[in-house]
Coordinates of C-alpha atoms in Angstrom, one line a residue:
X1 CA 79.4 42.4 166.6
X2 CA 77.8 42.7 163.0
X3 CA 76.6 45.8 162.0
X4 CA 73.6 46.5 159.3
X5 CA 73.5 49.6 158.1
X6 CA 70.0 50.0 157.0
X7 CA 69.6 53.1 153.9
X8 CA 66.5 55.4 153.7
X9 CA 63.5 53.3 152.6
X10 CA 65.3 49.7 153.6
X11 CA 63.4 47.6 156.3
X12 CA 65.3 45.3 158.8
X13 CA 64.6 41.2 157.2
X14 CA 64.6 38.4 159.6
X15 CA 67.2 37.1 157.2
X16 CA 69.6 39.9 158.5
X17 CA 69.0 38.0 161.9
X18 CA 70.2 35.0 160.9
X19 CA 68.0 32.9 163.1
X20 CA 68.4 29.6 163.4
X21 CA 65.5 27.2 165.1
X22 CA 65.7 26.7 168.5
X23 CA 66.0 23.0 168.6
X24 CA 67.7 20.9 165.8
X25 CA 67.0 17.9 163.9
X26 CA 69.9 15.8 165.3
X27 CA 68.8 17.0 168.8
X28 CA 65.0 16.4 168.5
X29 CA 66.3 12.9 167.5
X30 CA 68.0 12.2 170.4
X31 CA 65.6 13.8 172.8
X32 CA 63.0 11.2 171.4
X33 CA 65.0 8.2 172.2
X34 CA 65.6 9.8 175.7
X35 CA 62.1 9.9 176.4
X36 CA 61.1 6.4 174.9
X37 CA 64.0 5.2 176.9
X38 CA 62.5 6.9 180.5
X39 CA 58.9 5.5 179.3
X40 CA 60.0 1.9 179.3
X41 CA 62.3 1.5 182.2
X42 CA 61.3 4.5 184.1
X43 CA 63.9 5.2 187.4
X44 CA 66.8 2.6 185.9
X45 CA 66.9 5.0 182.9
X46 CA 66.6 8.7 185.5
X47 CA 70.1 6.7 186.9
X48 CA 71.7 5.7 184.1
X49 CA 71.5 9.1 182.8
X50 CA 72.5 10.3 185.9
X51 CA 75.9 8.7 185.9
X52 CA 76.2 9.3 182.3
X53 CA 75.3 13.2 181.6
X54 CA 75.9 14.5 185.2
X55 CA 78.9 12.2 186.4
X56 CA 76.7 10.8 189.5
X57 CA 75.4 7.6 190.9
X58 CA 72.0 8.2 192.5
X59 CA 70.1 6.1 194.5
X60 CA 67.1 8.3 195.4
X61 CA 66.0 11.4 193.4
X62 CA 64.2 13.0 195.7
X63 CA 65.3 16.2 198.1
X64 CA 64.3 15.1 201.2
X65 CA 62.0 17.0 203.2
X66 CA 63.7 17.9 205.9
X67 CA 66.6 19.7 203.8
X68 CA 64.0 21.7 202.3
X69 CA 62.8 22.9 205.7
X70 CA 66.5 23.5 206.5
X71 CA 67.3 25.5 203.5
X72 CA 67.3 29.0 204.6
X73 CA 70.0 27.8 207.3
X74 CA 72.7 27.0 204.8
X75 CA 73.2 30.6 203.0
X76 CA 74.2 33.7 204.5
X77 CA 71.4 36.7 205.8
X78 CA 71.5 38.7 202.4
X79 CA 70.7 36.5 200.1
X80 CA 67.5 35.2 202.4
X81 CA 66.6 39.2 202.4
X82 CA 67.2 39.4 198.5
X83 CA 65.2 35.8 197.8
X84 CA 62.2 37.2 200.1
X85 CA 61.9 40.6 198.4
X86 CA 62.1 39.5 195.1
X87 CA 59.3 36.7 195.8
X88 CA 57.4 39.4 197.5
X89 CA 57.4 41.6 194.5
X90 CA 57.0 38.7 192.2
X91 CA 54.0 37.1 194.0
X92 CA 52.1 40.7 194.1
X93 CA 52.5 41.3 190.2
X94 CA 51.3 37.6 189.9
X95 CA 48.3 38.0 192.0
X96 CA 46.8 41.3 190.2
X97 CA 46.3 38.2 187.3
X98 CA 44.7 36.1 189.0
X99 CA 41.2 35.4 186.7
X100 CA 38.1 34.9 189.0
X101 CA 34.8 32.4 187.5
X102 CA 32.2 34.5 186.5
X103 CA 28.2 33.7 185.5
X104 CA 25.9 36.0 183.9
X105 CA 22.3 35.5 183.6
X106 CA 19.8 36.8 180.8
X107 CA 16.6 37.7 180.7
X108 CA 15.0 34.4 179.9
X109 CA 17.4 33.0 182.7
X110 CA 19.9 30.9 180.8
X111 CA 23.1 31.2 182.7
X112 CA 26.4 31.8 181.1
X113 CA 30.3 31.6 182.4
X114 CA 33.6 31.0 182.7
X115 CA 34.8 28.2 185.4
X116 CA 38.6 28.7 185.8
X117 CA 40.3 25.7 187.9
X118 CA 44.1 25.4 188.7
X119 CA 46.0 22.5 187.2
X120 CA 46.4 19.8 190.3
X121 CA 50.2 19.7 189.6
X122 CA 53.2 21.6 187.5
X123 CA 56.7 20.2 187.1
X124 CA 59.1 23.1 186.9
X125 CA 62.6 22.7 185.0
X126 CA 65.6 24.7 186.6
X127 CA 69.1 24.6 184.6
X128 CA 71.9 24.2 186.7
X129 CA 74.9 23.4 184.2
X130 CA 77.0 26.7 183.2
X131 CA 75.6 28.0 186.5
X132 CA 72.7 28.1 189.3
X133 CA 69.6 30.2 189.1
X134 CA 67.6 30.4 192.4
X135 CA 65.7 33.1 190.3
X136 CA 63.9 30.9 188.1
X137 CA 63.1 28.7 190.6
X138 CA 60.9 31.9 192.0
X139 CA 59.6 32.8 188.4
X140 CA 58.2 29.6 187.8
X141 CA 57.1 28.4 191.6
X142 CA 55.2 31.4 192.7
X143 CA 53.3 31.9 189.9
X144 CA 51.9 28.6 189.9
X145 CA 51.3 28.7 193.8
X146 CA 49.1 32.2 193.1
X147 CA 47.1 30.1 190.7
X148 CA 46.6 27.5 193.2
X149 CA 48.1 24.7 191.9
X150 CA 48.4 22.1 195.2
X151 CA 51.6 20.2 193.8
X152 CA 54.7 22.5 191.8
X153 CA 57.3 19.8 191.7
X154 CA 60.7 20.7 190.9
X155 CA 63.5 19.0 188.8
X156 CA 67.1 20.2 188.3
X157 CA 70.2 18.4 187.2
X158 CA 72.2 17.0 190.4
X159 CA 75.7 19.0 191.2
X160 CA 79.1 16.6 190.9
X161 CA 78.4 16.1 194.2
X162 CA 74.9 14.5 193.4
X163 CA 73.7 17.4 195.7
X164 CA 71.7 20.8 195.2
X165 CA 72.7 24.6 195.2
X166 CA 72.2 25.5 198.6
X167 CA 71.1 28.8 196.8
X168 CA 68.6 27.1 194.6
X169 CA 67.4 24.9 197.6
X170 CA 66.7 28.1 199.6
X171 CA 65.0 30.0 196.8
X172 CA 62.6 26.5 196.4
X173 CA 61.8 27.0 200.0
X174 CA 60.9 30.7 199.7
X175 CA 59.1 30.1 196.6
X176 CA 56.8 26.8 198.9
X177 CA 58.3 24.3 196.1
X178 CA 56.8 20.8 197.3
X179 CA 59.0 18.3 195.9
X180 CA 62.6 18.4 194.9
X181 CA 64.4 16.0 192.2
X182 CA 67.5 15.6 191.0
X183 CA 67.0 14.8 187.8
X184 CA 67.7 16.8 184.5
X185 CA 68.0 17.5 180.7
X186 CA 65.3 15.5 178.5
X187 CA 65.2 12.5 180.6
X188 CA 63.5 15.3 183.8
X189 CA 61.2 16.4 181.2
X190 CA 60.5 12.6 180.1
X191 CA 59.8 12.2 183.8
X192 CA 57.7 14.8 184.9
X193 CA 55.7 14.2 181.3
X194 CA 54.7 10.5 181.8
X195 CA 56.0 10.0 185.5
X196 CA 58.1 7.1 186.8
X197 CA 58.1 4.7 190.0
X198 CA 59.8 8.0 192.1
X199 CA 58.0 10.7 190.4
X200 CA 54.1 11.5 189.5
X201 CA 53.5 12.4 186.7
X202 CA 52.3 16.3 186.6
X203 CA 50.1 18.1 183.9
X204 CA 51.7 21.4 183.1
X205 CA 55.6 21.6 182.9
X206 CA 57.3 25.0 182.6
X207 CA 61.0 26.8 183.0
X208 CA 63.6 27.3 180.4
X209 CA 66.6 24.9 179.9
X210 CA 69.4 23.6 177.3
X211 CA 68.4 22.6 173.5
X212 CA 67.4 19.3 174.5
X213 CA 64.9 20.2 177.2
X214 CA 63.1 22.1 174.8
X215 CA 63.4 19.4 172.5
X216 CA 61.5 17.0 174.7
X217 CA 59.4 19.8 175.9
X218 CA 57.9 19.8 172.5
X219 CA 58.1 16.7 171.8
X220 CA 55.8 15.9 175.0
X221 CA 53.6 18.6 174.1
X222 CA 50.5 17.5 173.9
X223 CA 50.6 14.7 176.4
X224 CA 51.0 17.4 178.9
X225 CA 51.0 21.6 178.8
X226 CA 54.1 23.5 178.4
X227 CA 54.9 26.9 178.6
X228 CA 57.1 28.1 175.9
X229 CA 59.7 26.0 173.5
X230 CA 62.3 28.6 174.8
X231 CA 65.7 28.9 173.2
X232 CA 69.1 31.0 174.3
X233 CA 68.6 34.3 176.0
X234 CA 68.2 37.5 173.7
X235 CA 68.4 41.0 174.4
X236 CA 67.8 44.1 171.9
X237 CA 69.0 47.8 173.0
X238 CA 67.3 50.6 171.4
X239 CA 69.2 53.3 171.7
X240 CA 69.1 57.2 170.4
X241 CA 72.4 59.6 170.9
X242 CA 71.0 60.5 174.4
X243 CA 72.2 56.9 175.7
X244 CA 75.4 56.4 177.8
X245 CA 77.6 53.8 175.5
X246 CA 79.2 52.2 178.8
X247 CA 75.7 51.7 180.2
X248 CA 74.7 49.9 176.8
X249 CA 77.5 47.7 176.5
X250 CA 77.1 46.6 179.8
X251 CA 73.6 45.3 179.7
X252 CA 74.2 43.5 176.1
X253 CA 77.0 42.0 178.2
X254 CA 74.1 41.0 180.6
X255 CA 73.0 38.6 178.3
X256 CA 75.9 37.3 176.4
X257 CA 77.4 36.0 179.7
X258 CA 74.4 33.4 179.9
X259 CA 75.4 31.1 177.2
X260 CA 77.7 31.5 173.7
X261 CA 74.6 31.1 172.1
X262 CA 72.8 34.3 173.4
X263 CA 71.7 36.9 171.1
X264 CA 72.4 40.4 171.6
X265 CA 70.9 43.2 169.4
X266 CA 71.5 47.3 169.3
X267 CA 69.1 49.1 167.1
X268 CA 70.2 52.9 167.1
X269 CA 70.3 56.0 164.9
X270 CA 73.2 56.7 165.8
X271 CA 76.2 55.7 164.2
X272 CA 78.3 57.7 166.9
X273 CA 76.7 55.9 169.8
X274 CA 77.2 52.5 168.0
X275 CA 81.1 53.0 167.5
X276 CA 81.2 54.1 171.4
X277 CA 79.5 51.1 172.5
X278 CA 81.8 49.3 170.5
X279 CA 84.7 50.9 172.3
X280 CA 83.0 50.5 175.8
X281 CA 82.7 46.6 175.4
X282 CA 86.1 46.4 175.1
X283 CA 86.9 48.0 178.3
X284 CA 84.4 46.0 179.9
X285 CA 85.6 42.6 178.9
X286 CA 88.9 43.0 180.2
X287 CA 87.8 42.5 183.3
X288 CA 84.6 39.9 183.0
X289 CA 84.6 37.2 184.9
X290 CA 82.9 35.1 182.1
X291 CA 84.9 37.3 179.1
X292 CA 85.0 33.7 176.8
X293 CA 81.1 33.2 177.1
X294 CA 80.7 37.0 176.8
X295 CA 82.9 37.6 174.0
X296 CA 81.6 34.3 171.8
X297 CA 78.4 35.6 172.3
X298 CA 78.8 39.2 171.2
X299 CA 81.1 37.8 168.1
X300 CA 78.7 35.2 166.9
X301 CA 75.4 36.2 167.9
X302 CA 75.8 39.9 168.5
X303 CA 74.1 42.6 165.7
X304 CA 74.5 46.4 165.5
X305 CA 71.4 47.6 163.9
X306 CA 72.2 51.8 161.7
X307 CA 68.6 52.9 161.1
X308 CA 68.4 56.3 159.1
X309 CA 65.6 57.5 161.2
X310 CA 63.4 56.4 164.7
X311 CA 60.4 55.0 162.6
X312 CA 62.6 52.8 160.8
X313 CA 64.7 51.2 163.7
X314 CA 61.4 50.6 165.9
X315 CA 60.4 48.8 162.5
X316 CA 63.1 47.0 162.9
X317 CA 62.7 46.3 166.9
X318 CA 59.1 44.7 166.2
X319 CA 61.1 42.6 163.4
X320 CA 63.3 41.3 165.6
X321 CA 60.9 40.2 168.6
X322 CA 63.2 40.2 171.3
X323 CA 63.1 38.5 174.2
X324 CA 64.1 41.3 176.6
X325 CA 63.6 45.0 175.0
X326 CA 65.5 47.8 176.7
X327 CA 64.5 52.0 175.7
X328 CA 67.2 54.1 176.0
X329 CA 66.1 56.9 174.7
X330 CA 64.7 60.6 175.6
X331 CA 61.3 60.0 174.9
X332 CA 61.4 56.2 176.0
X333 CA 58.0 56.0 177.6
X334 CA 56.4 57.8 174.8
X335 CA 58.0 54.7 172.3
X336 CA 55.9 52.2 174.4
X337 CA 53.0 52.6 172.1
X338 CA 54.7 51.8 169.0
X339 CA 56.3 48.3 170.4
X340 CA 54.2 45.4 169.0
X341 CA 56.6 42.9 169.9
X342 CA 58.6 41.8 172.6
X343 CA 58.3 40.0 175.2
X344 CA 59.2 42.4 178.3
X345 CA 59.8 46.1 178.2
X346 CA 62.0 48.1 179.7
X347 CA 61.8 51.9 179.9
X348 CA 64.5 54.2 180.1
X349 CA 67.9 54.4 181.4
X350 CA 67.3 53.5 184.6
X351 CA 65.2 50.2 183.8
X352 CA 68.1 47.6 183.6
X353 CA 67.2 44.3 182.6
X354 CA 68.8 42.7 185.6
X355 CA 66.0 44.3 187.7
X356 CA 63.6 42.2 185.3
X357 CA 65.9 39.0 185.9
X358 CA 65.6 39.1 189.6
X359 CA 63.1 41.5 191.6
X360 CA 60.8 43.7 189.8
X361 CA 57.7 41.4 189.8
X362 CA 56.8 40.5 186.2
X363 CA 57.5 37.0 185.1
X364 CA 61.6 36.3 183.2
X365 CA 60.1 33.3 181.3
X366 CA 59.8 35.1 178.2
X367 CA 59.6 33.8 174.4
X368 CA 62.4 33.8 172.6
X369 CA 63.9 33.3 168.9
X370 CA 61.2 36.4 167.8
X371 CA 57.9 34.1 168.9
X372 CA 57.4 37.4 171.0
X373 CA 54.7 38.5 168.0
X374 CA 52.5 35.6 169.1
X375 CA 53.1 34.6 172.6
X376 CA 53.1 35.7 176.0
X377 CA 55.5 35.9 179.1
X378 CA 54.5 32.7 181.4
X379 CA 51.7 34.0 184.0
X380 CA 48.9 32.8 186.3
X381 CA 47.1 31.9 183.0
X382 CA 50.1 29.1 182.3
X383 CA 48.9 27.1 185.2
X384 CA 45.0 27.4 185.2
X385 CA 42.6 25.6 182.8
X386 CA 38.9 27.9 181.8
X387 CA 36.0 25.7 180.9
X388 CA 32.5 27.5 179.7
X389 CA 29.5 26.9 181.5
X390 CA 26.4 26.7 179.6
X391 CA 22.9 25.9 181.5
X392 CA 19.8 26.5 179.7
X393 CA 16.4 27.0 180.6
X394 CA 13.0 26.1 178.8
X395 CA 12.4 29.6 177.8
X396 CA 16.0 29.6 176.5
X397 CA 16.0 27.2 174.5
X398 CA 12.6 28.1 173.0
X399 CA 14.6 31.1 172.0
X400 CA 18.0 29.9 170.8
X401 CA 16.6 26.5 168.9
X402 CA 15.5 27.9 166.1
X403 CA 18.5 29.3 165.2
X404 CA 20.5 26.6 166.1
X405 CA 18.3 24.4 163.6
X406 CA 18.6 26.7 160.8
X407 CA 22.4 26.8 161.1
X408 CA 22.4 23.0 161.9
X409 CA 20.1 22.3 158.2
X410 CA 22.8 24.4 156.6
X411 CA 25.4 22.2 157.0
X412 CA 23.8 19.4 157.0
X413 CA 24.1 17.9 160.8
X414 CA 20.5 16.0 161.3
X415 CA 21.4 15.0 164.8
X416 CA 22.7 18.9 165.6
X417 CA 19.6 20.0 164.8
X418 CA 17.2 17.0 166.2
X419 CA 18.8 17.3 169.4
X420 CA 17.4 21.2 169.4
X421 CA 13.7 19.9 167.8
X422 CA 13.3 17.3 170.5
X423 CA 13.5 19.5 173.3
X424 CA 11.0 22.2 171.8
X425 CA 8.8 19.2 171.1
X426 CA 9.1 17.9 175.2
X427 CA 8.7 21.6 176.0
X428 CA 5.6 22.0 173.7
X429 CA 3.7 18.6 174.2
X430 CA 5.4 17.1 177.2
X431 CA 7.4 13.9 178.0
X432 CA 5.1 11.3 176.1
X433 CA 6.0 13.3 172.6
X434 CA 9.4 12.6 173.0
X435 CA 9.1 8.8 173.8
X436 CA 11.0 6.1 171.6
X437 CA 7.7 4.5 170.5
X438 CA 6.3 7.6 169.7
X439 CA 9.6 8.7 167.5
X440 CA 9.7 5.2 166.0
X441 CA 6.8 6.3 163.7
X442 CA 7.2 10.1 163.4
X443 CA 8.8 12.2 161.0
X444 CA 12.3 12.8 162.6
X445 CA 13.2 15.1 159.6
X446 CA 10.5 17.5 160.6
X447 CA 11.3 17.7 163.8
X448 CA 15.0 18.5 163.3
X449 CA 14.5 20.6 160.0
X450 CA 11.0 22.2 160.6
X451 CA 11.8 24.8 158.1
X452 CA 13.2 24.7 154.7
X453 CA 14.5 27.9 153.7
X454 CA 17.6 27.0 155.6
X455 CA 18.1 24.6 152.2
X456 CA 19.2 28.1 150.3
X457 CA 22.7 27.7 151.8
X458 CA 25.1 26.3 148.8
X459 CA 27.2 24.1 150.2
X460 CA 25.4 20.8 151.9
X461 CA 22.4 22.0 152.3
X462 CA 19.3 19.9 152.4
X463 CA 21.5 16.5 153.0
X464 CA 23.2 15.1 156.3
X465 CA 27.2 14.9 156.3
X466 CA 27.9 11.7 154.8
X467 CA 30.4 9.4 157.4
X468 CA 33.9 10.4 158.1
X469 CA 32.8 13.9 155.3
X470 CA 35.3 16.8 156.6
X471 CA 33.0 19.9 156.3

């Protein structure tokens, strides 16, 4: 791993990190052709893909229904147990964020609120290429269900076989998945984004995946909602000289395994605990199962972190945005207040990061690549839509048009403020004051801008916005 040893008075740069963009130019590139490709020739393209990024010739896409009812009969009694507490546990953290509509009424009885509505249907993406992960197909499902969403369609890249893990299968039935295709990479995403003759389109698509997924996820961004452009796993240790180095070691292994590409970070204070972690990765290597992923990761993308003092290395934590946070440290609950950014956090020795992965509750879609100081880990809130309700009554109006004129005069929107004056002249003089003959030979201008002192505003004041003007 490289170290940075960071002096009295030095801060942590995110050039130390050396970051590089989740997605690349050369991979954005091809991502766009795959999804103008799926666009014009819809399911030929899905197959010819298929047999060309996955090694399979498919016919139908679709999981048939019957072998999602059968699921839970082709794995073994524990894992069942396992899927069904961890849903459990993930559905009741998901449910305590569940947003309800709310109205409020003032005194003059205009009624205000918030009208929050599921999306009709979410596509979730689930890798399956360096390995399976029945646990994302929970993290992304449930949620969604708790929100309400009617139709949470999933895609996954077919196995050699052109089948599906039977452990991803059972985890979609848990999780009340309702459709199942085997489709992956850019061309799922193209899929689910603008839908082809096999598969609806949907209107929110979520879940992590490989560089070109969240290529295309951004690219169609904006033609439908994503989550997150997520990009490989991270994990940052912070450590003080309580910690136990073979403990530490063995969670940054945690997430080096995922991918060669997966970050791992230890921030400590403690040059001694640093040097035994060192040691303990070693020991631990020599007997991983994944050792090459592992190792790559911790060679290329792992980062020791020597702060001279606490302050400064929880500076440097909130630099580095991670993914996954982990506290080791004697006061770790105490740190939680000074941790601006990250996108889960995990307290204490005994909080292992795994937990998080699987069965605690709270969601493991989580921004990546330091985006933890501005977004969020995927919720309930990822698959609703809010819209404001606004419904006036005479007496509110009378109150609130005024002001709205005024503001409307001062920059310089006629219509803004004639649609206010109109209604205060139908409240005042009734229906035949406001009829088109009638209007045809008022003054408009003194209906919509009735007072003048609103003119004292510098900039466009006094004068409508000329056409196509940017104010």
């Amino acid at each position: 791993m490289n170290t940075v040893i960071l002096l009295p008075g030095e801060r942590l740069t995110v050039s130390n990190l050396g970051r590089e963009g989740a997605v690349s130019a050369k991979i954005t590139q091809a991502a766009a052709n795959i999804i103008d490709t799926v666009r014009a020739e819809g399911d030929a393209a899905l197959r010819r893909y298929a047999a060309e990024f996955d090694g399979v010739d498919l016919t139908d896409f679709r999981v048939p229904q019957e072998r999602i009812d059968t699921a839970l009969e082709q794995v073994g009694a524990s894992l069942i147990a396992a899927l069904e507490k961890a849903a459990a546990q993930i559905r009741d953290f998901h449910q305590r964020q569940v947003r309800q509509s709310w109205f409020t009424t003032r005194a003059d009885g205009t009624l205000l609120g918030v009208q929050v509505t599921p999306v009709r249907a979410a596509g979730i993406y689930v890798p399956g290429g360096r390995a399976q992960y029945p646990s994302t197909v929970l993290m992304n499902a449930i949620p969604a269900k708790v929100a309400g969403v009617e139709r949470v369609v999933m895609v996954t890249p077919p196995q050699r076989d052109g089948g599906i893990s039977p452990a991803t299968l059972a985890a979609a039935k848990v999780a009340g998945v309702d459709e199942i295709y085997l489709v992956g990479g850019a061309q799922a995403v193209a899929a689910l984004a603008y839908g082809t003759e096999s598969i609806p389109r949907v209107e929110k698509i979520t879940g992590p995946g490989n560089a070109y997924v969240a290529a295309a996820k951004r690219l169609v961004s904006g033609d439908v909602g994503i989550d997150m452009i997520a990009g490989p796993s991270e994990v940052c240790v912070l450590a003080d000289a309580s910690a136990e180095a073979a403990v530490v070691a063995a969670d940054l292994m945690a997430q080096a395994e995922h991918d060669p590409l997966a970050a791992c970070y230890l921030v400590t204070e403690s040059p001694e605990l640093a040097r035994g972690v060192e040691a303990a990765l070693e020991v631990l290597l020599a007997q991983s199962p994944r050792a090459e992923i592992t190792r790559t990761s911790l060679t290329d993308q792992g980062t020791i972190v020597i702060a001279p003092d606490l302050a400064t290395a929880i500076d440097a934590v909130n630099t580095i945005a991670p993914e996954h946070l982990e506290l080791h440290c004697a006061d770790a609950l105490g740190l939680v207040g000074s941790i601006r950014n990250a996108g889960a956090i995990f307290v204490g020795a005994w909080s292992s990061e795994p937990l998080g992965d699987y069965v605690a509750g709270p969601n493991h879609t989580l921004p990546t690549g330091g985006t933890a100081q501005f977004s969020s880990p995927l919720s309930v809130d990822d698959f609703v839509t809010s819209s404001s309700v606004i419904c006036y009554t005479p007496q509110g109006l009378l109150a609130d048009a005024p002001a709205t004129q005024t503001m409307a005069q001062a920059e310089g929107l006629w219509a803004h403020a004639l649609s206010a004056g109109l209604r205060r002249r139908l409240i005042d003089e009734g229906a035949p004051a406001v009829a088109t003959k009638v209007l045809a030979e008022a003054d408009l201008t003194v209906i919509a801008w009735p007072d003048d002192d609103a003119a004292t505003v510098a900039y466009g004041v006094g004068r409508p916005a000329a056409q196509g003007e940017v104010r």
